[in-house]
Structures are given as C-alpha cells and as structure tokens.
C-alpha cells in the first residue's frame, strides 16, 4: 500500500483519488472544502509530508469566453492559465521535508512543463508529466480502463520513478493498459493532439452533414459509415507517419475542387483551403530547412524522388516539386534524382559533388500496406560529405554521410 496525495480534488482529481483509495492510503487537499468517504481530506502540510506520491490535478483554465459554448474562433488565441499548477509546486517546495515523487496530471500545451514548471520545482523532488484521457460522466471507469497511460520524463526514457509509477497504476487498472513513455513535451503533445484529432474528425463528419443538407439526395450516415468502414487507409495507422505532404494525381486537385463546391453551396467555411494552405506552408518550412543546411555547408540542394511517390513516373501533384518550388522561390537552385520521373525538368542522373539531399521517397512507408517491405535504394551513388534530410526518420547512419531526421528535435 502506497501513500498518495492529490492536490486539487475537483471533477477529475476527487474521483481519481477515490479510485486510488481502493488500494492505497490517499489524502486530498483543495483550496475549497471537499468531502470524501475514502480519501482523507487534510491540510497541505499533512498531505505533502504524509505522501510519497503527490499528484497535481489543479485547473489549467482557459480565459472567460474560451470554452467553445459561444463563438470564440475569431478571438485572440490564448494559452491555458498556469497559476494553480505553479501554486501547487510552490506548496510542495515549501512544505516537503524530504524528496517526493511529483506527478502532474493537468492538461498543458507542449513545452509548458519544461519551460514553466520544472525550473520551479526543488530539484530534490522527482517529476513526471502524466496527463489523463478521462471524460466527464465516466471518470472512475476511464481512470482504470484508459486507452493508454502517458508517462513523461525529462529525456523520454523509462527511468526508476517512471517504472514505479507504472507499478503503482498496475495495482488499480482493469484493462492492462498500453503505456506510452515520452519526454514531458511529447506527452503534453500526445494528450492535446489526441483531443484535437477528435475535434478534427468531428469537424469533418459534420462538414459532410452540411454538404448533405445543401446538396440534397445525401444521407450523411451512408457517407460516413462507408468512410468508417474504410480500415485500409482512413481508420487505422496508415498516413500517421509525418513526412512528405499529400500528393498525387487525385488528392490535391480533389481538395481544390471541393473548395469550389463549398463556395457553390455556400457552406460558410472552407476546411479544404485550410488543409491546402497548411500543406503548402509545411512544404515551405521543409524547403527553408534545406536552405538553412545549404547555406551553412555551402552545398547545393537535391531532392531524391521527383514523382509523387516511388516506383511510378508521375510528377503530377508532386510534393517534391512543391518543396522545390519554395527552394527556387528563395533564390536557390534545386535538382532532382529520379530515374522514372516523367517530367525531366531539373532532373539529373548522377551526383558529382556532395549535396543537401531531401529523401522524399520511402517506398516501404508508401507500399507497406500491400505487404511490400523493400526500402528505397539510392537512385545514384551519394558522394561522401552529403547531408541527407530524411523527413520519414527511417534512415540509419551511413558511412561518410550525415543523416538528419526532420521532425525529431529530441536532445541526442
Ligand atoms: N475534468 C476532466 O474530465 C479532465 C480530463 C482530463 C484532464 N483534465 C485536466 O485536469 C485538470 C483539472 O481539471 P478538473 O476538471 O478536475 O478541474 P476542476 O476545476 O473541477 O478541479 C480542480 C480543483 O483544483 C482546486 N484548486 C484550484 N487551485 C488550487 C490550488 N492552488 N491548490 C489546490 N487546489 C486548487 C479547485 O478548487 C478544484 O477543486 C485540468 O488541467 C484539466 O484540463 C480534466
């Protein structure tokens, strides 16, 4: 039996504390008066000093008018409030007479913990970020049947205290949960992007509903059910590896045509514009990353793969040429390596000098769903001293070459 304290026993914290109290000795502290049959409500000094584990479940509120119950999309974006978390950390520092295992549950944006909270905590304590995927109305069930348990540590590795937290959860869980270990920042990101993936999904299906209402002869359920049954590409892990952008003969032009349809039927918003705009800025960001390396090392820029995907000649709708467009727009030259490309513009067959090489094609990722597992092989000999920028983060070390994994900013 462990000695556990919860600072902040509101809608989330109290139910979670009571679940823990079925197996452990649990205390709760709140700035407002609370009652519980199983959690001992006490003052902060007792809570801190009688607990080995201290869970912080205080609010990280949005500003007034930002809860989404009235129009807010036009308002200036704002971060969550951090005052209650800072107050809880200060109280642990002030009262603790020995080292504590401090676990922050409250939802915060990626980067917050490292920037705003950890520097405040007395270094004698150990700190984990451990957000919950819990919904109102089913807090206790969700607590012991989570889809996953995220445990954030400073470097993203299992360390002693992270393992101890897993052991602690194993004493109360009912569903043998999946554990995801990451940096503090990665767990902040998993939690908040989990929620926003849901928002995006609902936004998309309700958009189909709007089209059904305007166009006629469409039952939204027929459309969304067919999409929901599409487990090959839509409902599953496919397209969950960040890398090059959406491309090809169909997708970009479909989105562009749907922009027209949204206008034609006066839908009132244009998600396709947002998607296409994001795709372009993502390509420009990647181009700027290549340019940064090109400047730093005085090397030219080469894109390995011009067709919109490996093994085909089609350059129509290619994301490689979109990235190349932004490289050129910034005043740099770009060359492509692709023996199959049906558009020979700027395509070269060999490399005579080292270069900054964007590894645009990854045939394993593109064709894995067909059972084909072969990696993309270099389209020509790669000169020593080249820097390969791999947006898929799959290439390992290569003798005489530097491989940069675009999208991984973890400390080495
Ligand atoms: N409610 C949910 O379903 C849910 C789910 C996942 C994550 N979260 C996150 O958990 C956190 C808490 O959410 P909640 O819904 O329980 O909020 P809440 O407002 O219901 O509860 C927070 C509790 O903390 C107390 N408190 C405020 N400041 C304090 C302080 N300085 N010291 C001690 N206690 C203090 C409040 O009195 C309140 O009882 C938030 O960050 C929220 O985003 C909530």
JSON list of N, CA and C in Angstrom, two decimals, residues 189-243:
[
{"chain": "A", "resi": 189, "resn": "UNK", "atom": "N", "xyz": [2.13, 16.72, -25.88]},
{"chain": "A", "resi": 189, "resn": "UNK", "atom": "CA", "xyz": [1.65, 16.72, -27.28]},
{"chain": "A", "resi": 189, "resn": "UNK", "atom": "C", "xyz": [0.68, 15.57, -27.52]},
{"chain": "A", "resi": 190, "resn": "UNK", "atom": "N", "xyz": [0.99, 14.37, -27.01]},
{"chain": "A", "resi": 190, "resn": "UNK", "atom": "CA", "xyz": [0.08, 13.22, -27.23]},
{"chain": "A", "resi": 190, "resn": "UNK", "atom": "C", "xyz": [-1.30, 13.56, -26.68]},
{"chain": "A", "resi": 191, "resn": "UNK", "atom": "N", "xyz": [-1.32, 14.09, -25.47]},
{"chain": "A", "resi": 191, "resn": "UNK", "atom": "CA", "xyz": [-2.60, 14.38, -24.81]},
{"chain": "A", "resi": 191, "resn": "UNK", "atom": "C", "xyz": [-3.42, 15.41, -25.61]},
{"chain": "A", "resi": 192, "resn": "UNK", "atom": "N", "xyz": [-2.78, 16.53, -25.97]},
{"chain": "A", "resi": 192, "resn": "UNK", "atom": "CA", "xyz": [-3.56, 17.61, -26.57]},
{"chain": "A", "resi": 192, "resn": "UNK", "atom": "C", "xyz": [-3.90, 17.29, -28.03]},
{"chain": "A", "resi": 193, "resn": "UNK", "atom": "N", "xyz": [-3.00, 16.60, -28.73]},
{"chain": "A", "resi": 193, "resn": "UNK", "atom": "CA", "xyz": [-3.31, 16.26, -30.13]},
{"chain": "A", "resi": 193, "resn": "UNK", "atom": "C", "xyz": [-4.32, 15.09, -30.19]},
{"chain": "A", "resi": 194, "resn": "UNK", "atom": "N", "xyz": [-4.34, 14.27, -29.17]},
{"chain": "A", "resi": 194, "resn": "UNK", "atom": "CA", "xyz": [-5.39, 13.24, -29.08]},
{"chain": "A", "resi": 194, "resn": "UNK", "atom": "C", "xyz": [-6.76, 13.94, -29.12]},
{"chain": "A", "resi": 195, "resn": "UNK", "atom": "N", "xyz": [-6.89, 14.96, -28.28]},
{"chain": "A", "resi": 195, "resn": "UNK", "atom": "CA", "xyz": [-8.17, 15.68, -28.23]},
{"chain": "A", "resi": 195, "resn": "UNK", "atom": "C", "xyz": [-8.47, 16.38, -29.55]},
{"chain": "A", "resi": 196, "resn": "UNK", "atom": "N", "xyz": [-7.43, 17.00, -30.14]},
{"chain": "A", "resi": 196, "resn": "UNK", "atom": "CA", "xyz": [-7.72, 17.78, -31.35]},
{"chain": "A", "resi": 196, "resn": "UNK", "atom": "C", "xyz": [-7.91, 16.87, -32.57]},
{"chain": "A", "resi": 197, "resn": "UNK", "atom": "N", "xyz": [-7.36, 15.65, -32.54]},
{"chain": "A", "resi": 197, "resn": "UNK", "atom": "CA", "xyz": [-7.69, 14.70, -33.62]},
{"chain": "A", "resi": 197, "resn": "UNK", "atom": "C", "xyz": [-9.19, 14.41, -33.58]},
{"chain": "A", "resi": 198, "resn": "UNK", "atom": "N", "xyz": [-9.72, 14.29, -32.36]},
{"chain": "A", "resi": 198, "resn": "UNK", "atom": "CA", "xyz": [-11.16, 14.04, -32.23]},
{"chain": "A", "resi": 198, "resn": "UNK", "atom": "C", "xyz": [-11.94, 15.24, -32.75]},
{"chain": "A", "resi": 199, "resn": "UNK", "atom": "N", "xyz": [-11.49, 16.46, -32.38]},
{"chain": "A", "resi": 199, "resn": "UNK", "atom": "CA", "xyz": [-12.17, 17.67, -32.87]},
{"chain": "A", "resi": 199, "resn": "UNK", "atom": "C", "xyz": [-12.15, 17.71, -34.39]},
{"chain": "A", "resi": 200, "resn": "UNK", "atom": "N", "xyz": [-11.00, 17.37, -34.99]},
{"chain": "A", "resi": 200, "resn": "UNK", "atom": "CA", "xyz": [-10.87, 17.43, -36.45]},
{"chain": "A", "resi": 200, "resn": "UNK", "atom": "C", "xyz": [-11.79, 16.40, -37.10]},
{"chain": "A", "resi": 201, "resn": "UNK", "atom": "N", "xyz": [-11.86, 15.22, -36.47]},
{"chain": "A", "resi": 201, "resn": "UNK", "atom": "CA", "xyz": [-12.70, 14.16, -37.03]},
{"chain": "A", "resi": 201, "resn": "UNK", "atom": "C", "xyz": [-14.18, 14.58, -36.99]},
{"chain": "A", "resi": 202, "resn": "UNK", "atom": "N", "xyz": [-14.60, 15.13, -35.87]},
{"chain": "A", "resi": 202, "resn": "UNK", "atom": "CA", "xyz": [-16.00, 15.57, -35.75]},
{"chain": "A", "resi": 202, "resn": "UNK", "atom": "C", "xyz": [-16.26, 16.71, -36.73]},
{"chain": "A", "resi": 203, "resn": "UNK", "atom": "N", "xyz": [-15.29, 17.61, -36.86]},
{"chain": "A", "resi": 203, "resn": "UNK", "atom": "CA", "xyz": [-15.44, 18.73, -37.80]},
{"chain": "A", "resi": 203, "resn": "UNK", "atom": "C", "xyz": [-15.62, 18.23, -39.23]},
{"chain": "A", "resi": 204, "resn": "UNK", "atom": "N", "xyz": [-14.92, 17.17, -39.58]},
{"chain": "A", "resi": 204, "resn": "UNK", "atom": "CA", "xyz": [-15.02, 16.63, -40.94]},
{"chain": "A", "resi": 204, "resn": "UNK", "atom": "C", "xyz": [-16.37, 15.94, -41.17]},
{"chain": "A", "resi": 205, "resn": "UNK", "atom": "N", "xyz": [-16.80, 15.09, -40.22]},
{"chain": "A", "resi": 205, "resn": "UNK", "atom": "CA", "xyz": [-18.07, 14.39, -40.47]},
{"chain": "A", "resi": 205, "resn": "UNK", "atom": "C", "xyz": [-19.25, 15.37, -40.44]},
{"chain": "A", "resi": 206, "resn": "UNK", "atom": "N", "xyz": [-19.16, 16.39, -39.60]},
{"chain": "A", "resi": 206, "resn": "UNK", "atom": "CA", "xyz": [-20.24, 17.38, -39.59]},
{"chain": "A", "resi": 206, "resn": "UNK", "atom": "C", "xyz": [-20.22, 18.24, -40.85]},
{"chain": "A", "resi": 207, "resn": "UNK", "atom": "N", "xyz": [-19.04, 18.36, -41.45]},
{"chain": "A", "resi": 207, "resn": "UNK", "atom": "CA", "xyz": [-18.96, 19.05, -42.74]},
{"chain": "A", "resi": 207, "resn": "UNK", "atom": "C", "xyz": [-19.71, 18.24, -43.81]},
{"chain": "A", "resi": 208, "resn": "UNK", "atom": "N", "xyz": [-19.56, 16.92, -43.77]},
{"chain": "A", "resi": 208, "resn": "UNK", "atom": "CA", "xyz": [-20.30, 16.08, -44.73]},
{"chain": "A", "resi": 208, "resn": "UNK", "atom": "C", "xyz": [-21.80, 16.28, -44.51]},
{"chain": "A", "resi": 209, "resn": "UNK", "atom": "N", "xyz": [-22.19, 16.42, -43.23]},
{"chain": "A", "resi": 209, "resn": "UNK", "atom": "CA", "xyz": [-23.59, 16.69, -42.90]},
{"chain": "A", "resi": 209, "resn": "UNK", "atom": "C", "xyz": [-24.07, 18.00, -43.54]},
{"chain": "A", "resi": 210, "resn": "UNK", "atom": "N", "xyz": [-23.23, 19.03, -43.44]},
{"chain": "A", "resi": 210, "resn": "UNK", "atom": "CA", "xyz": [-23.59, 20.31, -44.06]},
{"chain": "A", "resi": 210, "resn": "UNK", "atom": "C", "xyz": [-23.75, 20.17, -45.57]},
{"chain": "A", "resi": 211, "resn": "UNK", "atom": "N", "xyz": [-22.84, 19.42, -46.20]},
{"chain": "A", "resi": 211, "resn": "UNK", "atom": "CA", "xyz": [-22.96, 19.19, -47.65]},
{"chain": "A", "resi": 211, "resn": "UNK", "atom": "C", "xyz": [-24.25, 18.45, -47.96]},
{"chain": "A", "resi": 212, "resn": "UNK", "atom": "N", "xyz": [-24.59, 17.45, -47.12]},
{"chain": "A", "resi": 212, "resn": "UNK", "atom": "CA", "xyz": [-25.83, 16.69, -47.34]},
{"chain": "A", "resi": 212, "resn": "UNK", "atom": "C", "xyz": [-27.04, 17.62, -47.31]},
{"chain": "A", "resi": 213, "resn": "UNK", "atom": "N", "xyz": [-27.05, 18.53, -46.35]},
{"chain": "A", "resi": 213, "resn": "UNK", "atom": "CA", "xyz": [-28.18, 19.44, -46.23]},
{"chain": "A", "resi": 213, "resn": "UNK", "atom": "C", "xyz": [-28.27, 20.41, -47.41]},
{"chain": "A", "resi": 214, "resn": "UNK", "atom": "N", "xyz": [-27.15, 20.80, -47.96]},
{"chain": "A", "resi": 214, "resn": "UNK", "atom": "CA", "xyz": [-27.19, 21.80, -49.04]},
{"chain": "A", "resi": 214, "resn": "UNK", "atom": "C", "xyz": [-27.38, 21.17, -50.41]},
{"chain": "A", "resi": 215, "resn": "UNK", "atom": "N", "xyz": [-26.74, 19.99, -50.63]},
{"chain": "A", "resi": 215, "resn": "UNK", "atom": "CA", "xyz": [-26.74, 19.42, -51.98]},
{"chain": "A", "resi": 215, "resn": "UNK", "atom": "C", "xyz": [-28.02, 18.63, -52.25]},
{"chain": "A", "resi": 216, "resn": "UNK", "atom": "N", "xyz": [-28.50, 17.90, -51.23]},
{"chain": "A", "resi": 216, "resn": "UNK", "atom": "CA", "xyz": [-29.69, 17.08, -51.40]},
{"chain": "A", "resi": 216, "resn": "UNK", "atom": "C", "xyz": [-29.34, 15.67, -51.85]},
{"chain": "A", "resi": 217, "resn": "UNK", "atom": "N", "xyz": [-30.30, 14.75, -51.62]},
{"chain": "A", "resi": 217, "resn": "UNK", "atom": "CA", "xyz": [-30.14, 13.34, -52.03]},
{"chain": "A", "resi": 217, "resn": "UNK", "atom": "C", "xyz": [-28.96, 12.65, -51.37]},
{"chain": "A", "resi": 218, "resn": "UNK", "atom": "N", "xyz": [-28.54, 13.15, -50.22]},
{"chain": "A", "resi": 218, "resn": "UNK", "atom": "CA", "xyz": [-27.42, 12.55, -49.49]},
{"chain": "A", "resi": 218, "resn": "UNK", "atom": "C", "xyz": [-27.85, 12.32, -48.05]},
{"chain": "A", "resi": 219, "resn": "UNK", "atom": "N", "xyz": [-27.74, 11.07, -47.59]},
{"chain": "A", "resi": 219, "resn": "UNK", "atom": "CA", "xyz": [-27.87, 10.79, -46.16]},
{"chain": "A", "resi": 219, "resn": "UNK", "atom": "C", "xyz": [-26.46, 10.74, -45.60]},
{"chain": "A", "resi": 220, "resn": "UNK", "atom": "N", "xyz": [-26.14, 11.65, -44.72]},
{"chain": "A", "resi": 220, "resn": "UNK", "atom": "CA", "xyz": [-24.76, 11.75, -44.20]},
{"chain": "A", "resi": 220, "resn": "UNK", "atom": "C", "xyz": [-24.29, 10.41, -43.64]},
{"chain": "A", "resi": 221, "resn": "UNK", "atom": "N", "xyz": [-25.21, 9.63, -43.05]},
{"chain": "A", "resi": 221, "resn": "UNK", "atom": "CA", "xyz": [-24.80, 8.35, -42.43]},
{"chain": "A", "resi": 221, "resn": "UNK", "atom": "C", "xyz": [-24.30, 7.35, -43.47]},
{"chain": "A", "resi": 222, "resn": "UNK", "atom": "N", "xyz": [-24.87, 7.39, -44.67]},
{"chain": "A", "resi": 222, "resn": "UNK", "atom": "CA", "xyz": [-24.41, 6.47, -45.72]},
{"chain": "A", "resi": 222, "resn": "UNK", "atom": "C", "xyz": [-22.95, 6.80, -46.04]},
{"chain": "A", "resi": 223, "resn": "UNK", "atom": "N", "xyz": [-22.67, 8.08, -46.11]},
{"chain": "A", "resi": 223, "resn": "UNK", "atom": "CA", "xyz": [-21.31, 8.51, -46.46]},
{"chain": "A", "resi": 223, "resn": "UNK", "atom": "C", "xyz": [-20.33, 8.21, -45.33]},
{"chain": "A", "resi": 224, "resn": "UNK", "atom": "N", "xyz": [-20.68, 8.63, -44.12]},
{"chain": "A", "resi": 224, "resn": "UNK", "atom": "CA", "xyz": [-19.70, 8.48, -43.02]},
{"chain": "A", "resi": 224, "resn": "UNK", "atom": "C", "xyz": [-19.55, 7.01, -42.59]},
{"chain": "A", "resi": 225, "resn": "UNK", "atom": "N", "xyz": [-20.62, 6.22, -42.76]},
{"chain": "A", "resi": 225, "resn": "UNK", "atom": "CA", "xyz": [-20.48, 4.80, -42.43]},
{"chain": "A", "resi": 225, "resn": "UNK", "atom": "C", "xyz": [-19.53, 4.12, -43.41]},
{"chain": "A", "resi": 226, "resn": "UNK", "atom": "N", "xyz": [-19.65, 4.46, -44.69]},
{"chain": "A", "resi": 226, "resn": "UNK", "atom": "CA", "xyz": [-18.73, 3.89, -45.68]},
{"chain": "A", "resi": 226, "resn": "UNK", "atom": "C", "xyz": [-17.29, 4.30, -45.36]},
{"chain": "A", "resi": 227, "resn": "UNK", "atom": "N", "xyz": [-17.12, 5.55, -44.94]},
{"chain": "A", "resi": 227, "resn": "UNK", "atom": "CA", "xyz": [-15.77, 6.01, -44.59]},
{"chain": "A", "resi": 227, "resn": "UNK", "atom": "C", "xyz": [-15.30, 5.30, -43.31]},
{"chain": "A", "resi": 228, "resn": "UNK", "atom": "N", "xyz": [-16.21, 5.13, -42.36]},
{"chain": "A", "resi": 228, "resn": "UNK", "atom": "CA", "xyz": [-15.83, 4.48, -41.09]},
{"chain": "A", "resi": 228, "resn": "UNK", "atom": "C", "xyz": [-15.42, 3.03, -41.30]},
{"chain": "A", "resi": 229, "resn": "UNK", "atom": "N", "xyz": [-15.99, 2.40, -42.35]},
{"chain": "A", "resi": 229, "resn": "UNK", "atom": "CA", "xyz": [-15.62, 1.01, -42.63]},
{"chain": "A", "resi": 229, "resn": "UNK", "atom": "C", "xyz": [-14.33, 0.91, -43.43]},
{"chain": "A", "resi": 230, "resn": "UNK", "atom": "N", "xyz": [-13.76, 2.05, -43.78]},
{"chain": "A", "resi": 230, "resn": "UNK", "atom": "CA", "xyz": [-12.56, 2.05, -44.64]},
{"chain": "A", "resi": 230, "resn": "UNK", "atom": "C", "xyz": [-11.31, 1.93, -43.77]},
{"chain": "A", "resi": 231, "resn": "UNK", "atom": "N", "xyz": [-11.08, 0.71, -43.35]},
{"chain": "A", "resi": 231, "resn": "UNK", "atom": "CA", "xyz": [-9.99, 0.46, -42.39]},
{"chain": "A", "resi": 231, "resn": "UNK", "atom": "C", "xyz": [-8.63, 0.37, -43.08]},
{"chain": "A", "resi": 232, "resn": "UNK", "atom": "N", "xyz": [-8.61, 0.32, -44.41]},
{"chain": "A", "resi": 232, "resn": "UNK", "atom": "CA", "xyz": [-7.32, 0.18, -45.08]},
{"chain": "A", "resi": 232, "resn": "UNK", "atom": "C", "xyz": [-6.51, 1.49, -45.00]},
{"chain": "A", "resi": 233, "resn": "UNK", "atom": "N", "xyz": [-7.20, 2.59, -45.24]},
{"chain": "A", "resi": 233, "resn": "UNK", "atom": "CA", "xyz": [-6.45, 3.86, -45.27]},
{"chain": "A", "resi": 233, "resn": "UNK", "atom": "C", "xyz": [-6.94, 4.89, -44.25]},
{"chain": "A", "resi": 234, "resn": "UNK", "atom": "N", "xyz": [-8.27, 4.92, -43.99]},
{"chain": "A", "resi": 234, "resn": "UNK", "atom": "CA", "xyz": [-8.76, 6.04, -43.17]},
{"chain": "A", "resi": 234, "resn": "UNK", "atom": "C", "xyz": [-8.76, 5.71, -41.68]},
{"chain": "A", "resi": 235, "resn": "UNK", "atom": "N", "xyz": [-9.37, 4.60, -41.29]},
{"chain": "A", "resi": 235, "resn": "UNK", "atom": "CA", "xyz": [-9.48, 4.25, -39.87]},
{"chain": "A", "resi": 235, "resn": "UNK", "atom": "C", "xyz": [-8.34, 3.32, -39.48]},
{"chain": "A", "resi": 236, "resn": "UNK", "atom": "N", "xyz": [-7.20, 3.82, -39.33]},
{"chain": "A", "resi": 236, "resn": "UNK", "atom": "CA", "xyz": [-6.08, 2.95, -38.96]},
{"chain": "A", "resi": 236, "resn": "UNK", "atom": "C", "xyz": [-4.78, 3.73, -38.99]},
{"chain": "A", "resi": 237, "resn": "UNK", "atom": "N", "xyz": [-3.68, 3.04, -38.82]},
{"chain": "A", "resi": 237, "resn": "UNK", "atom": "CA", "xyz": [-2.40, 3.74, -38.68]},
{"chain": "A", "resi": 237, "resn": "UNK", "atom": "C", "xyz": [-1.82, 4.30, -39.99]},
{"chain": "A", "resi": 238, "resn": "UNK", "atom": "N", "xyz": [-2.41, 3.94, -41.14]},
{"chain": "A", "resi": 238, "resn": "UNK", "atom": "CA", "xyz": [-1.90, 4.48, -42.41]},
{"chain": "A", "resi": 238, "resn": "UNK", "atom": "C", "xyz": [-1.98, 6.01, -42.38]},
{"chain": "A", "resi": 239, "resn": "UNK", "atom": "N", "xyz": [-0.98, 6.65, -42.96]},
{"chain": "A", "resi": 239, "resn": "UNK", "atom": "CA", "xyz": [-0.88, 8.12, -43.01]},
{"chain": "A", "resi": 239, "resn": "UNK", "atom": "C", "xyz": [-0.65, 8.73, -41.63]},
{"chain": "A", "resi": 240, "resn": "UNK", "atom": "N", "xyz": [-0.18, 7.94, -40.67]},
{"chain": "A", "resi": 240, "resn": "UNK", "atom": "CA", "xyz": [0.14, 8.50, -39.36]},
{"chain": "A", "resi": 240, "resn": "UNK", "atom": "C", "xyz": [1.64, 8.69, -39.19]},
{"chain": "A", "resi": 241, "resn": "UNK", "atom": "N", "xyz": [2.41, 8.53, -40.27]},
{"chain": "A", "resi": 241, "resn": "UNK", "atom": "CA", "xyz": [3.83, 8.85, -40.20]},
{"chain": "A", "resi": 241, "resn": "UNK", "atom": "C", "xyz": [4.03, 10.20, -40.87]},
{"chain": "A", "resi": 242, "resn": "UNK", "atom": "N", "xyz": [4.44, 11.19, -40.11]},
{"chain": "A", "resi": 242, "resn": "UNK", "atom": "CA", "xyz": [4.70, 12.51, -40.70]},
{"chain": "A", "resi": 242, "resn": "UNK", "atom": "C", "xyz": [5.84, 12.38, -41.69]},
{"chain": "A", "resi": 243, "resn": "UNK", "atom": "N", "xyz": [5.77, 13.13, -42.76]},
{"chain": "A", "resi": 243, "resn": "UNK", "atom": "CA", "xyz": [6.83, 13.06, -43.76]},
{"chain": "A", "resi": 243, "resn": "UNK", "atom": "C", "xyz": [6.56, 14.06, -44.86]}
]
